[in-house]
Amino acid sequence: MKKVYGSAAEALDGLLKDGMVIASGGFGLCGIPELLLEAIRASGVKDLTFASNNAGVDDFGIGILLQTRQVRKMISSYVGENAEFMRQYLSGELELEFTPQGTLAERMRAGGAGIPGFYTRTGVGTVIAEGKEHKDFGGETYILERGIFADLAIVKAWKADESGNAIFRKTARNFNPPAAMCGRVCVMEVEEIVPVGSLDPDHVHLPGIYVHRLIQGQHEKRIEQRTVRKREEA
C-alpha cells in the first residue's frame, strides 16, 4: 500500500469533511503538524472538532484555523498563549471541553487501543467531573472518561521509514504518538523519510501500522517564548 505522498494536500485528499473530529499532535509549538494544518485551512472544511493539548498561537498551529472560523469545538487542556482562542471561548463562539493534560493523553491512547472508557481520580470534585459517571474503587471516588476515536489524526515526527515507523524528538513525543493511535486514519508529516530497514526497531516510538499516509517537508519550528539572560560584564 502506498503511504508516501508528494504534499500535504495530496495526503489529505478524500479525507476531509465538514463536522469531523481531528486529533492533532504537538505540545506548545513543539511537534505541530504545521503543513497538514495549513492544507486543512486551504481546503475550507469547517465545523471541525480538534482534540489537541492546545491550539498553538494566533498565527501558527491550530490558531490559523481559529482565525478562519473553521473550528467549532476544542478538546484541550490549555488555552494560554493564544489570544484568539481565549476570545472566542469567552464570547461563546467556540465550544471548549477542558480536559486535564494526562487525561487527554490517556483518552487518545485508550481510543487507539479500542478502550471506550476508563476511570480516573483526576478532576473529582471539580467542574471537570460535572455530568460524568462517578464510581468508588477501594474507598476512593473516580470519574468515567471516554476514549477519543477521531475521524482523522494529524501528527509530526522527526524521522520515519517508508512504511510509517516513526521516531519523535524530545517534547514532540508527548502527544503525537497517542494522537496518531486514536485516528481512524492517520496522516503524518516528517522531516526525513528513510528506506525501510534503516531504523533500529528498538528506537521506533510509533509502529507504521498506525500510519496510513506520510509526507516529508520543511518546517518552521517556532520557539514559543524566547528568553535569554543578559551577558555578564567582563
Backbone as JSON, one array per atom type, in Angstrom:
{
  "sequence": "MKKVYGSAAEALDGLLKDGMVIASGGFGLCGIPELLLEAIRASGVKDLTFASNNAGVDDFGIGILLQTRQVRKMISSYVGENAEFMRQYLSGELELEFTPQGTLAERMRAGGAGIPGFYTRTGVGTVIAEGKEHKDFGGETYILERGIFADLAIVKAWKADESGNAIFRKTARNFNPPAAMCGRVCVMEVEEIVPVGSLDPDHVHLPGIYVHRLIQGQHEKRIEQRTVRKREEA",
  "N": [[0.84, -1.19, 0.0], [0.58, 2.18, -0.89], [2.14, 4.71, 0.92], [3.61, 7.08, 1.02], [3.28, 10.4, 0.11], [3.19, 13.29, -2.11], [2.64, 15.86, -1.16], [1.08, 17.85, 1.47], [-1.57, 18.47, 0.82], [-2.17, 16.49, -1.07], [-1.95, 14.22, 0.52], [-4.08, 14.53, 2.23], [-6.23, 14.35, 0.59], [-9.53, 13.44, -0.1], [-10.08, 12.79, 2.52], [-11.11, 14.77, 4.17], [-13.91, 16.4, 5.69], [-16.78, 18.39, 6.46], [-17.5, 19.02, 9.91], [-16.04, 16.99, 11.09], [-14.02, 15.03, 13.44], [-10.82, 15.73, 14.6], [-7.74, 14.56, 15.68], [-4.9, 16.06, 16.89], [-1.39, 16.22, 16.98], [1.35, 17.53, 19.0], [2.81, 19.92, 21.27], [2.56, 22.75, 22.99], [4.38, 24.75, 20.91], [5.84, 22.76, 19.86], [6.48, 20.05, 17.77], [4.25, 20.33, 16.1], [1.91, 19.51, 13.56], [2.35, 21.29, 11.16], [2.3, 21.67, 8.35], [0.19, 20.06, 7.49], [-1.92, 21.26, 8.85], [-1.98, 23.74, 7.58], [-2.81, 22.89, 5.07], [-5.34, 21.93, 5.67], [-6.6, 24.31, 6.37], [-6.54, 25.59, 3.86], [-8.26, 23.96, 2.46], [-10.81, 24.65, 3.22], [-12.63, 23.28, 4.76], [-15.03, 22.97, 7.45], [-16.57, 23.59, 10.75], [-15.17, 21.99, 12.55], [-14.0, 19.66, 15.04], [-11.39, 19.67, 17.26], [-9.1, 17.62, 18.91], [-6.63, 18.32, 20.95], [-3.68, 19.17, 22.76], [-3.27, 21.94, 23.04], [-3.83, 25.03, 21.2], [-1.79, 26.08, 19.68], [-0.44, 29.24, 18.7], [-1.75, 32.55, 17.89], [-1.25, 32.84, 15.08], [-0.22, 30.45, 14.22], [-0.03, 26.88, 14.08], [-3.02, 25.26, 15.26], [-4.19, 27.63, 15.65], [-4.35, 29.09, 13.26], [-6.58, 28.08, 12.06], [-8.54, 28.79, 13.81], [-8.59, 31.5, 13.34], [-9.81, 31.61, 10.85], [-12.29, 30.69, 11.44], [-12.9, 27.96, 11.26], [-13.04, 26.04, 13.13], [-15.15, 24.45, 15.38], [-15.22, 23.31, 17.91], [-13.02, 22.71, 20.66], [-11.1, 20.21, 22.22], [-9.23, 20.29, 24.83], [-6.38, 20.92, 27.01], [-5.22, 23.28, 27.63], [-5.33, 26.77, 27.26], [-3.78, 28.99, 27.13], [-1.46, 31.44, 25.72], [-2.71, 31.89, 23.3], [-4.47, 34.29, 22.1], [-6.73, 34.6, 20.47], [-8.03, 32.15, 20.68], [-8.78, 32.27, 23.39], [-10.43, 34.54, 23.29], [-12.54, 33.74, 21.54], [-13.61, 31.62, 23.0], [-14.47, 32.85, 25.43], [-16.38, 34.58, 24.41], [-18.32, 32.89, 23.58], [-18.26, 31.86, 21.03], [-16.83, 29.62, 20.45], [-16.83, 26.24, 21.29], [-15.66, 24.57, 24.16], [-14.07, 21.83, 25.58], [-12.72, 21.26, 28.4], [-9.98, 19.35, 29.43], [-7.99, 17.57, 31.68], [-4.43, 17.42, 31.34], [-2.98, 14.91, 31.42], [-5.16, 13.18, 31.39], [-6.23, 13.75, 28.89], [-4.21, 12.79, 27.16], [-4.37, 10.08, 27.84], [-6.99, 9.52, 27.08], [-6.76, 9.69, 24.32], [-4.87, 7.63, 23.88], [-6.33, 5.47, 24.85], [-8.45, 5.36, 23.02], [-7.01, 4.61, 20.75], [-6.31, 2.07, 21.52], [-8.67, 0.79, 21.48], [-10.3, 1.07, 23.67], [-13.19, 2.05, 25.2], [-13.69, 3.62, 27.47], [-12.5, 4.8, 30.71], [-11.7, 4.86, 34.22], [-10.76, 7.55, 36.37], [-9.12, 9.4, 39.01], [-8.49, 11.98, 38.65], [-9.69, 15.22, 38.52], [-11.94, 14.8, 40.06], [-14.43, 16.22, 42.1], [-14.28, 18.7, 40.95], [-15.15, 21.08, 38.31], [-14.61, 19.59, 36.11], [-15.64, 17.1, 36.59], [-18.35, 17.31, 36.41], [-21.47, 16.06, 35.36], [-20.45, 13.59, 34.69], [-20.09, 10.05, 35.04], [-19.75, 8.7, 38.28], [-17.81, 6.55, 40.36], [-16.97, 4.29, 42.99], [-13.88, 2.95, 44.03], [-12.1, 0.91, 46.09], [-12.65, 2.61, 48.24], [-12.19, 5.12, 47.25], [-13.22, 7.83, 45.11], [-13.9, 7.86, 41.66], [-14.0, 9.16, 38.3], [-15.67, 8.63, 35.18], [-14.06, 8.65, 32.11], [-14.16, 9.17, 28.61], [-12.8, 7.35, 25.87], [-11.05, 8.73, 23.07], [-12.05, 8.69, 19.78], [-11.05, 9.51, 16.86], [-11.91, 10.91, 13.65], [-9.84, 11.55, 11.99], [-6.31, 11.64, 12.32], [-3.64, 13.87, 12.72], [-0.21, 14.25, 12.66], [3.22, 15.0, 13.64], [6.47, 13.87, 13.01], [9.98, 13.28, 13.66], [11.62, 11.57, 12.13], [10.95, 8.98, 9.79], [10.4, 5.72, 8.35], [9.6, 4.39, 5.07], [7.36, 2.89, 5.48], [6.1, 4.02, 7.59], [6.98, 3.68, 10.21], [7.99, 5.42, 13.04], [10.03, 8.01, 14.56], [10.11, 10.24, 17.24], [11.19, 13.44, 18.45], [12.29, 14.47, 21.6], [10.16, 16.72, 23.29], [8.17, 16.54, 21.4], [7.28, 14.0, 21.45], [5.34, 13.77, 23.37], [2.43, 14.13, 22.82], [2.07, 13.35, 20.17], [2.35, 10.46, 19.52], [0.05, 9.19, 20.95], [-2.03, 10.66, 19.76], [-1.79, 9.92, 17.09], [-2.49, 7.24, 17.29], [-5.23, 7.2, 17.88], [-6.7, 7.94, 15.69], [-8.92, 7.12, 13.04], [-7.94, 7.25, 10.51], [-4.59, 8.03, 9.92], [-2.46, 10.68, 9.2], [0.82, 11.58, 8.64], [3.42, 13.96, 8.97], [6.87, 14.42, 8.3], [10.34, 15.19, 8.98], [12.29, 13.79, 7.7], [12.35, 11.06, 5.48], [13.24, 7.72, 5.42], [14.67, 4.7, 3.98], [12.92, 1.54, 4.33], [13.92, -0.54, 6.99], [16.06, 0.95, 7.76], [15.86, 2.03, 10.28], [16.54, 1.41, 13.7], [14.74, -1.05, 15.29], [14.34, -0.92, 18.06], [14.35, 1.77, 18.55], [12.1, 2.87, 17.54], [9.23, 4.79, 18.02], [6.57, 4.86, 17.28], [4.73, 2.43, 15.73], [4.49, 1.6, 12.23], [2.01, 0.56, 11.55], [0.0, 2.16, 12.48], [0.03, 4.35, 10.85], [-1.2, 5.82, 7.94], [-0.82, 7.54, 5.77], [1.85, 9.56, 4.5], [4.11, 12.29, 4.55], [6.94, 14.29, 3.54], [8.6, 17.26, 4.57], [9.57, 20.78, 4.82], [10.02, 22.54, 7.85], [8.94, 25.15, 10.04], [9.45, 25.42, 12.8], [8.95, 27.08, 15.22], [9.82, 29.04, 18.14], [8.2, 29.21, 21.18], [8.36, 31.02, 23.41], [10.99, 33.01, 23.55], [13.69, 33.28, 25.63], [16.44, 34.89, 27.1], [19.38, 35.34, 29.05], [20.96, 38.29, 30.34], [24.13, 39.3, 29.1], [26.96, 38.74, 31.07], [28.96, 41.25, 32.64], [32.23, 41.89, 31.51]],
  "CA": [[0.0, 0.0, 0.0], [1.34, 3.42, -0.96], [1.98, 5.58, 2.08], [4.33, 8.34, 0.84], [2.6, 11.33, -0.8], [4.04, 14.4, -2.5], [2.34, 17.1, -0.46], [0.04, 17.73, 2.49], [-2.88, 18.48, 0.16], [-2.36, 15.17, -1.67], [-2.12, 13.24, 1.59], [-5.4, 14.73, 2.85], [-7.26, 14.25, -0.44], [-10.57, 12.46, 0.15], [-10.23, 12.5, 3.95], [-11.69, 15.89, 4.92], [-15.33, 16.69, 5.55], [-17.3, 19.29, 7.5], [-18.01, 18.41, 11.14], [-15.27, 15.83, 11.52], [-13.18, 15.13, 14.64], [-9.41, 15.57, 14.24], [-6.76, 14.54, 16.77], [-3.68, 16.72, 16.4], [-0.24, 16.14, 17.87], [2.01, 18.79, 19.32], [2.83, 20.35, 22.67], [3.0, 24.12, 22.81], [4.7, 24.87, 19.49], [6.75, 21.67, 19.55], [5.89, 18.88, 17.15], [2.96, 20.63, 15.48], [1.82, 19.15, 12.13], [2.05, 22.61, 10.6], [2.0, 21.58, 6.93], [-1.14, 19.49, 7.37], [-2.86, 22.28, 9.31], [-2.1, 24.73, 6.5], [-3.61, 22.28, 4.0], [-6.72, 21.89, 6.14], [-7.12, 25.67, 6.22], [-6.73, 25.86, 2.43], [-9.37, 23.15, 1.95], [-12.08, 25.31, 3.54], [-13.51, 22.44, 5.58], [-15.43, 23.77, 8.61], [-17.28, 22.95, 11.86], [-14.27, 20.92, 13.0], [-13.66, 19.44, 16.44], [-9.98, 19.29, 17.4], [-8.57, 17.13, 20.17], [-5.22, 18.72, 20.94], [-3.3, 19.74, 24.05], [-3.53, 23.38, 22.97], [-4.13, 25.45, 19.83], [-0.69, 26.88, 19.15], [-0.61, 30.68, 18.95], [-2.75, 33.13, 16.99], [-0.97, 32.68, 13.66], [0.56, 29.23, 14.0], [-0.72, 25.73, 14.64], [-4.47, 25.29, 15.09], [-4.58, 29.04, 15.69], [-4.69, 29.6, 11.92], [-7.94, 27.63, 11.76], [-9.42, 29.62, 14.64], [-8.7, 32.78, 12.65], [-10.74, 31.47, 9.72], [-13.56, 30.18, 11.99], [-13.15, 26.61, 10.76], [-13.12, 25.15, 14.29], [-16.36, 24.62, 16.2], [-15.01, 22.83, 19.28], [-11.69, 22.26, 21.05], [-10.93, 19.34, 23.39], [-7.87, 20.73, 25.15], [-6.04, 21.11, 28.42], [-4.53, 24.55, 27.84], [-5.78, 27.83, 26.37], [-2.81, 30.09, 27.17], [-0.62, 31.85, 24.59], [-3.49, 32.09, 22.09], [-5.48, 35.3, 22.45], [-7.95, 34.37, 19.7], [-8.66, 31.01, 21.34], [-9.42, 32.77, 24.6], [-11.51, 35.46, 22.93], [-13.68, 33.0, 21.0], [-14.21, 30.84, 24.08], [-15.17, 33.73, 26.36], [-17.52, 35.2, 23.74], [-19.29, 31.87, 23.25], [-18.17, 31.47, 19.63], [-16.11, 28.35, 20.36], [-17.11, 25.29, 22.36], [-14.42, 24.07, 24.75], [-14.15, 20.73, 26.53], [-11.47, 21.23, 29.15], [-9.58, 18.01, 29.85], [-6.65, 17.58, 32.26], [-3.44, 17.02, 30.34], [-2.75, 13.47, 31.45], [-6.4, 12.53, 30.99], [-6.37, 13.89, 27.45], [-3.29, 11.84, 26.54], [-4.89, 8.74, 28.05], [-8.19, 9.36, 26.26], [-6.28, 9.37, 22.97], [-4.26, 6.29, 23.89], [-7.41, 4.49, 25.03], [-9.13, 5.23, 21.74], [-6.15, 3.84, 19.87], [-6.28, 0.68, 21.99], [-10.02, 0.25, 21.41], [-10.92, 1.13, 25.01], [-14.19, 3.12, 25.12], [-13.72, 4.49, 28.64], [-11.7, 4.4, 31.85], [-11.95, 5.66, 35.42], [-9.6, 8.27, 36.91], [-9.41, 10.3, 40.12], [-8.19, 13.35, 38.23], [-10.87, 16.03, 38.25], [-13.02, 14.56, 41.02], [-14.71, 17.37, 42.95], [-14.12, 19.94, 40.19], [-16.08, 21.21, 37.2], [-14.3, 18.52, 35.15], [-16.44, 15.9, 36.91], [-19.79, 17.56, 36.26], [-22.16, 15.3, 34.33], [-19.78, 12.32, 34.4], [-20.39, 8.95, 35.96], [-18.85, 8.53, 39.42], [-17.8, 5.2, 40.9], [-15.99, 4.1, 44.06], [-12.96, 1.8, 44.0], [-11.22, 0.91, 47.26], [-12.94, 3.75, 49.1], [-11.9, 6.37, 46.55], [-14.16, 8.15, 44.03], [-13.33, 8.04, 40.34], [-14.95, 9.56, 37.27], [-15.52, 7.94, 33.9], [-13.64, 9.44, 30.96], [-14.35, 8.45, 27.36], [-11.72, 7.31, 24.89], [-11.25, 9.57, 21.88], [-11.98, 7.99, 18.49], [-11.07, 10.61, 15.89], [-12.03, 10.57, 12.23], [-8.54, 11.76, 11.37], [-5.2, 12.08, 13.17], [-2.53, 14.53, 12.02], [0.91, 14.28, 13.6], [4.54, 15.32, 13.07], [7.58, 13.1, 13.56], [11.31, 13.7, 13.21], [12.1, 10.67, 11.08], [10.14, 7.78, 9.59], [10.7, 4.98, 7.14], [8.55, 4.48, 4.06], [6.16, 2.19, 5.96], [5.5, 4.83, 8.64], [7.6, 3.53, 11.54], [8.4, 6.8, 13.3], [10.78, 8.45, 15.74], [9.81, 11.62, 17.64], [12.28, 14.02, 19.23], [12.06, 15.26, 22.81], [8.79, 17.03, 23.7], [7.23, 16.16, 20.34], [6.8, 12.65, 21.73], [4.28, 13.79, 24.39], [1.08, 13.92, 22.34], [1.98, 12.82, 18.82], [2.01, 9.03, 19.43], [-1.35, 8.85, 21.26], [-2.92, 11.27, 18.77], [-1.73, 9.06, 15.9], [-3.16, 5.97, 17.56], [-6.69, 7.27, 18.03], [-7.35, 8.32, 14.44], [-9.29, 6.03, 12.12], [-6.91, 7.42, 9.5], [-3.52, 8.89, 10.44], [-1.56, 11.28, 8.24], [1.98, 12.06, 9.39], [4.47, 14.69, 8.27], [8.17, 14.18, 8.92], [11.46, 15.95, 8.44], [13.11, 12.92, 6.85], [11.88, 9.71, 5.21], [14.37, 6.84, 5.12], [14.23, 3.39, 3.49], [12.54, 0.52, 5.3], [15.09, -1.27, 7.47], [17.1, 1.89, 8.2], [15.66, 2.4, 11.68], [16.66, 0.38, 14.73], [13.4, -1.29, 15.84], [14.27, -0.5, 19.46], [14.26, 3.22, 18.61], [10.83, 3.3, 16.96], [8.24, 5.19, 19.01], [5.23, 4.59, 16.76], [4.78, 1.46, 14.64], [3.87, 2.06, 11.0], [0.64, 0.06, 11.41], [-0.91, 3.25, 12.81], [0.2, 5.46, 9.9], [-1.77, 5.47, 6.64], [-0.26, 8.4, 4.74], [3.1, 10.13, 5.01], [4.75, 13.3, 3.7], [8.17, 14.92, 4.04], [8.56, 18.68, 4.26], [10.38, 21.72, 5.58], [9.23, 23.03, 8.96], [9.38, 26.44, 10.59], [9.97, 25.18, 14.15], [8.97, 28.32, 16.03], [10.03, 29.0, 19.59], [7.02, 29.87, 21.75], [8.82, 32.19, 24.15], [12.45, 33.03, 23.57], [14.2, 34.01, 26.79], [17.88, 34.82, 27.25], [19.87, 36.16, 30.17], [21.88, 39.33, 29.94], [25.52, 38.93, 29.12], [27.66, 39.24, 32.24], [30.01, 42.23, 32.33], [33.6, 41.33, 31.52]],
  "C": [[0.88, 1.25, 0.0], [1.07, 4.27, 0.27], [2.6, 6.96, 1.87], [3.64, 9.17, -0.24], [3.49, 12.54, -1.04], [3.82, 15.68, -1.74], [1.26, 16.85, 0.59], [-1.35, 17.67, 1.86], [-3.17, 17.11, -0.46], [-2.65, 14.13, -0.58], [-3.49, 13.34, 2.25], [-6.55, 14.57, 1.85], [-8.24, 13.11, -0.13], [-10.83, 12.17, 1.62], [-11.01, 13.56, 4.72], [-13.17, 16.05, 4.64], [-15.75, 17.62, 6.68], [-17.76, 18.47, 8.7], [-17.19, 17.25, 11.66], [-14.46, 16.12, 12.78], [-11.75, 14.82, 14.24], [-8.56, 15.58, 15.51], [-5.45, 15.08, 16.21], [-2.57, 16.63, 17.43], [0.35, 17.51, 18.13], [1.85, 19.16, 20.78], [3.4, 21.75, 22.69], [3.18, 24.35, 21.32], [5.64, 23.77, 19.02], [6.01, 20.5, 18.91], [4.54, 19.1, 16.53], [2.97, 20.18, 14.01], [1.44, 20.35, 11.28], [1.67, 22.55, 9.12], [0.59, 21.04, 6.7], [-2.21, 20.49, 7.82], [-3.06, 23.36, 8.25], [-2.96, 24.18, 5.36], [-5.07, 22.18, 4.39], [-7.36, 23.27, 6.02], [-7.44, 25.95, 4.75], [-7.92, 25.1, 1.86], [-10.73, 23.8, 2.18], [-13.02, 24.49, 4.36], [-13.81, 23.17, 6.89], [-16.18, 22.92, 9.64], [-16.47, 21.79, 12.44], [-14.2, 20.86, 14.52], [-12.22, 18.96, 16.5], [-9.71, 18.79, 18.81], [-7.08, 17.38, 20.14], [-4.89, 19.36, 22.28], [-3.58, 21.23, 24.11], [-3.73, 23.75, 21.51], [-3.02, 26.3, 19.23], [-0.82, 28.33, 19.58], [-1.5, 31.23, 17.85], [-2.5, 32.82, 15.53], [-0.13, 31.46, 13.34], [-0.13, 28.07, 14.69], [-2.22, 25.83, 14.37], [-4.99, 26.72, 15.12], [-4.97, 29.6, 14.33], [-6.09, 29.18, 11.51], [-8.97, 28.34, 12.64], [-9.63, 30.98, 13.97], [-9.74, 32.73, 11.54], [-12.09, 30.88, 10.13], [-13.91, 28.8, 11.44], [-13.3, 25.6, 11.89], [-14.36, 25.48, 15.11], [-16.1, 24.29, 17.66], [-13.55, 22.42, 19.47], [-11.8, 21.34, 22.26], [-9.48, 19.5, 23.8], [-7.65, 20.82, 26.64], [-5.48, 22.5, 28.7], [-4.98, 25.57, 26.79], [-4.73, 28.93, 26.22], [-2.02, 30.27, 25.89], [-1.4, 32.1, 23.3], [-4.65, 33.02, 22.42], [-6.79, 35.06, 21.72], [-8.73, 33.18, 20.25], [-9.43, 31.5, 22.56], [-10.61, 33.67, 24.27], [-12.75, 34.72, 22.44], [-14.38, 32.19, 22.08], [-15.04, 31.73, 25.0], [-16.39, 34.4, 25.74], [-18.6, 34.19, 23.34], [-19.27, 31.42, 21.79], [-17.57, 30.08, 19.45], [-16.46, 27.49, 21.55], [-15.79, 24.71, 22.86], [-14.72, 22.97, 25.75], [-12.79, 20.63, 27.23], [-11.18, 19.82, 29.65], [-8.19, 18.08, 30.45], [-5.65, 16.93, 31.3], [-3.2, 15.51, 30.28], [-3.98, 12.69, 31.01], [-6.59, 12.6, 29.48], [-5.46, 12.9, 26.71], [-3.82, 10.42, 26.67], [-6.17, 8.49, 27.26], [-7.82, 9.04, 24.82], [-5.71, 7.96, 22.92], [-5.33, 5.22, 24.01], [-8.16, 4.28, 23.72], [-8.32, 4.38, 20.77], [-6.09, 2.37, 20.24], [-7.67, 0.04, 21.96], [-10.75, 0.23, 22.74], [-11.9, 2.3, 25.04], [-14.22, 4.06, 26.31], [-12.85, 3.94, 29.75], [-12.02, 5.32, 33.02], [-10.64, 6.3, 35.91], [-10.04, 9.15, 38.08], [-9.2, 11.75, 39.74], [-9.47, 14.09, 37.87], [-12.02, 15.81, 39.2], [-13.19, 15.78, 41.93], [-14.54, 18.7, 42.26], [-15.16, 19.98, 39.08], [-15.83, 20.14, 36.13], [-15.22, 17.32, 35.35], [-17.93, 16.09, 36.68], [-20.38, 16.78, 35.09], [-21.53, 13.97, 33.98], [-20.12, 11.28, 35.45], [-19.32, 8.86, 37.04], [-18.94, 7.08, 39.92], [-16.7, 5.08, 41.93], [-15.2, 2.83, 43.85], [-12.06, 1.91, 45.22], [-11.42, 2.11, 48.17], [-12.63, 5.09, 48.49], [-12.88, 6.56, 45.39], [-13.4, 8.43, 42.73], [-14.41, 8.52, 39.38], [-14.63, 8.84, 35.96], [-15.15, 8.93, 32.81], [-13.74, 8.58, 29.71], [-13.09, 8.47, 26.51], [-12.06, 8.19, 23.7], [-11.04, 8.73, 20.63], [-12.15, 9.06, 17.41], [-11.26, 10.09, 14.47], [-10.68, 10.61, 11.54], [-7.53, 12.16, 12.44], [-4.15, 12.72, 12.29], [-1.4, 14.72, 13.02], [2.19, 14.64, 12.85], [5.61, 14.51, 13.8], [8.9, 13.68, 13.03], [11.76, 12.87, 12.01], [11.17, 9.46, 11.0], [10.64, 7.02, 8.38], [9.47, 4.98, 6.24], [7.28, 3.73, 4.45], [5.5, 2.9, 7.13], [6.02, 4.6, 10.04], [8.31, 4.84, 11.88], [9.17, 6.99, 14.6], [10.43, 9.91, 15.99], [10.95, 12.14, 18.51], [11.74, 14.81, 20.42], [10.56, 15.46, 23.1], [7.76, 16.65, 22.65], [6.65, 14.77, 20.57], [5.62, 12.64, 22.71], [2.92, 13.4, 23.84], [0.99, 13.31, 20.95], [1.67, 11.32, 18.75], [0.57, 8.7, 19.81], [-2.34, 9.47, 20.29], [-2.96, 10.4, 17.51], [-2.54, 7.79, 16.1], [-4.67, 6.06, 17.49], [-7.42, 7.67, 16.76], [-7.72, 7.11, 13.6], [-8.38, 6.04, 10.9], [-5.87, 8.36, 10.08], [-2.64, 9.37, 9.29], [-0.41, 11.92, 9.02], [2.93, 12.83, 8.48], [5.78, 14.53, 9.04], [9.23, 15.06, 8.28], [12.3, 15.1, 7.49], [12.45, 11.56, 6.72], [13.07, 8.87, 4.77], [13.84, 5.5, 4.63], [13.83, 2.45, 4.63], [13.77, -0.3, 5.68], [16.19, -0.37, 7.99], [17.02, 2.2, 9.69], [15.85, 1.19, 12.59], [15.27, 0.15, 15.34], [13.25, -0.85, 17.29], [14.13, 1.01, 19.62], [12.93, 3.75, 18.07], [9.82, 3.59, 18.06], [6.81, 4.87, 18.59], [5.34, 3.6, 15.6], [4.01, 1.96, 13.41], [2.45, 1.56, 10.79], [-0.39, 1.15, 11.69], [-0.93, 4.35, 11.75], [-0.28, 5.03, 8.51], [-1.17, 6.29, 5.49], [0.87, 9.22, 5.35], [3.64, 11.16, 4.01], [6.03, 13.79, 4.36], [8.13, 16.39, 3.67], [9.51, 19.49, 5.12], [9.48, 22.36, 6.65], [9.84, 24.28, 9.57], [10.0, 26.3, 11.97], [10.07, 26.46, 14.98], [9.3, 28.03, 17.49], [8.92, 29.83, 20.23], [7.39, 31.13, 22.52], [10.34, 32.13, 24.26], [12.92, 33.88, 24.76], [15.71, 33.8, 26.86], [18.28, 35.69, 28.44], [20.84, 37.2, 29.63], [23.31, 38.86, 30.06], [26.2, 39.56, 30.35], [28.77, 40.22, 31.81], [31.38, 41.57, 32.44], [34.36, 41.85, 32.73]]
}
